[in-house]
Amino acid sequence: MTLHQLTIAQAAALLKNKEISSVELTRAVLDRIEAVDGKVDAYLTVDTNGALAQAKEADQRLADGTADTLTGIPLGIKDLMCTKGLRTTCASKILENFIPPYDATVITHLKKAGAVLVGKLNMDEFAMGSTNEHSGFKVTRNPWNLERIPGGSSGGSAAAVAADMCLGALGSDTGGSIRQPASHCGVVGIKPTYGRVSRFGLVAFASSLDQIGPLGKSVTDCALMLDAIAGHDPRDSTSVNEPVPVFADIPDGDLSDVVVGIPEEYTNAKGLDPQVDAAVKKAIATIESLGARTITVALPHTEHAVAAYYVIAPSEASSNLARYDGVKYGFRDKSQTDLMEMYRNTRSQGFGPEVQRRIILGTYALSAGYYDAYYGKASQIRTLIRNDFQKAFESCDAIVSPVAPTPAYPIGATLNDPLTMYLSDVFTLSANLAGIPGISVPCGFSDEGMPIGLQIMGRHFGEAMLFRIARGFEAAAGIQDKKPTLE
Ligand code: GLN
């Protein structure tokens, strides 16, 4: 196995035993980017010099005994987390040359741990989308089939991990943006409980739904990254002061004390690809073979999740994105002398069509006279969805479902059909609306060789249970070592 193919856990052990150095490992990852990113297009910025400097510092820490588990590990970051001195674009022309003067809290944590930050990863602009086609700069491709979408919005993060262009990555998830690309690219990704990870320095899309989380080559790797970034942060008033367990201490194998709920609304969902359905059913059988008991649960308000999300998320986005007006930072249309014209042109030229669509939708939903009918109503549905989960978790420890209704589809398939793209979020949105954690773990492949993911959702702050079931499943299913060939 070559160095760039290592998991974080494997690399950390080799670094600790001084069998490899972080500089060697980082060089291997940079070489890999050089070799394959021309095909995949996952990175918006590669910080070669910064990464090598951090690797040297990491080697020093490894030598003097002050190293952490992530010390010297090359990671990639979705380009909507602020990195001091390093361009942060949100894949938007409006922030094309934005250099943040500060680090997001998650970046501060990773730097403290001694991780090597290789660069910034492509995404749908401002995290709005499920395909990466809505990036203002380029389309990331799925390493398993370069003609297909990697998913989104954290498609760059998922593709980079799948193609071994970093050992792990951070993404963000507002309605599925970690889990869905993880599923499409055959990697693991977890959206933690809302409030588990600080959002300070995460460029806001929909503040009541956004959450940062890791994508990795294994369940253990995701646990190791979440260990480094989770915890209360006084600079994010929505981060919760709950004790954080050591997630990487995952008990092995036996699930005989675990009850897993299967929601009938999800298994009979319209538009569910039979191959996805079959892979998920097989995964459930594997989880049962580890001792877990399965029961049917009801999530009766699921059918309203897409409608509620696509009112709440654009509404919050329209408010959050009001700050990009060409005055304070980012792109400005300098040809105008009239202030209103300058605003108009800056925003029409700086934002792409999907972002403009969301701003218009959200502004309409929040406008006087409509607020109660749209945002108010959607918030009530949100409460009903949250109550559904609470009730279901009275009789089970976790809920399993598909992640996406189909495997990754061809690039271009939904480009002019936003409704179809929105509908494909049906299995992931509810976890964000309810604020609960959800993990995507690879569970099979389609006949065409595209990865399929299994979603496991849990109680608020119940990530440890998700890691436990996912780790048990991963070991029993044994599909983790399959790699894309990138030809
Ligand atoms: N696909 C969803 C959307 O377009 C979710 C995006 C996300 O989680 N950031 O809004």
JSON list of C-alpha atoms in Angstrom, two decimals, residues 22 54 58 61 68 70-73 109-116:
[
{"chain": "A", "resi": 22, "resn": "SER", "atom": "CA", "xyz": [4.75, 13.53, 8.18]},
{"chain": "A", "resi": 54, "resn": "GLN", "atom": "CA", "xyz": [3.00, 22.16, 9.01]},
{"chain": "A", "resi": 58, "resn": "ALA", "atom": "CA", "xyz": [4.40, 17.88, 13.11]},
{"chain": "A", "resi": 61, "resn": "ARG", "atom": "CA", "xyz": [6.17, 17.22, 17.77]},
{"chain": "A", "resi": 68, "resn": "ASP", "atom": "CA", "xyz": [-1.67, 14.00, 19.24]},
{"chain": "A", "resi": 70, "resn": "LEU", "atom": "CA", "xyz": [-3.95, 13.73, 14.23]},
{"chain": "A", "resi": 71, "resn": "THR", "atom": "CA", "xyz": [-0.42, 15.17, 14.38]},
{"chain": "A", "resi": 72, "resn": "GLY", "atom": "CA", "xyz": [1.11, 15.01, 10.93]},
{"chain": "A", "resi": 73, "resn": "ILE", "atom": "CA", "xyz": [-2.06, 13.74, 9.19]},
{"chain": "A", "resi": 109, "resn": "HIS", "atom": "CA", "xyz": [-8.74, 22.61, 16.86]},
{"chain": "A", "resi": 110, "resn": "LEU", "atom": "CA", "xyz": [-7.09, 20.83, 13.93]},
{"chain": "A", "resi": 111, "resn": "LYS", "atom": "CA", "xyz": [-4.06, 23.10, 14.06]},
{"chain": "A", "resi": 112, "resn": "LYS", "atom": "CA", "xyz": [-3.72, 22.53, 17.80]},
{"chain": "A", "resi": 113, "resn": "ALA", "atom": "CA", "xyz": [-3.84, 18.79, 17.15]},
{"chain": "A", "resi": 114, "resn": "GLY", "atom": "CA", "xyz": [-1.01, 19.22, 14.64]},
{"chain": "A", "resi": 115, "resn": "ALA", "atom": "CA", "xyz": [-2.94, 18.13, 11.55]},
{"chain": "A", "resi": 116, "resn": "VAL", "atom": "CA", "xyz": [-1.57, 19.15, 8.16]}
]
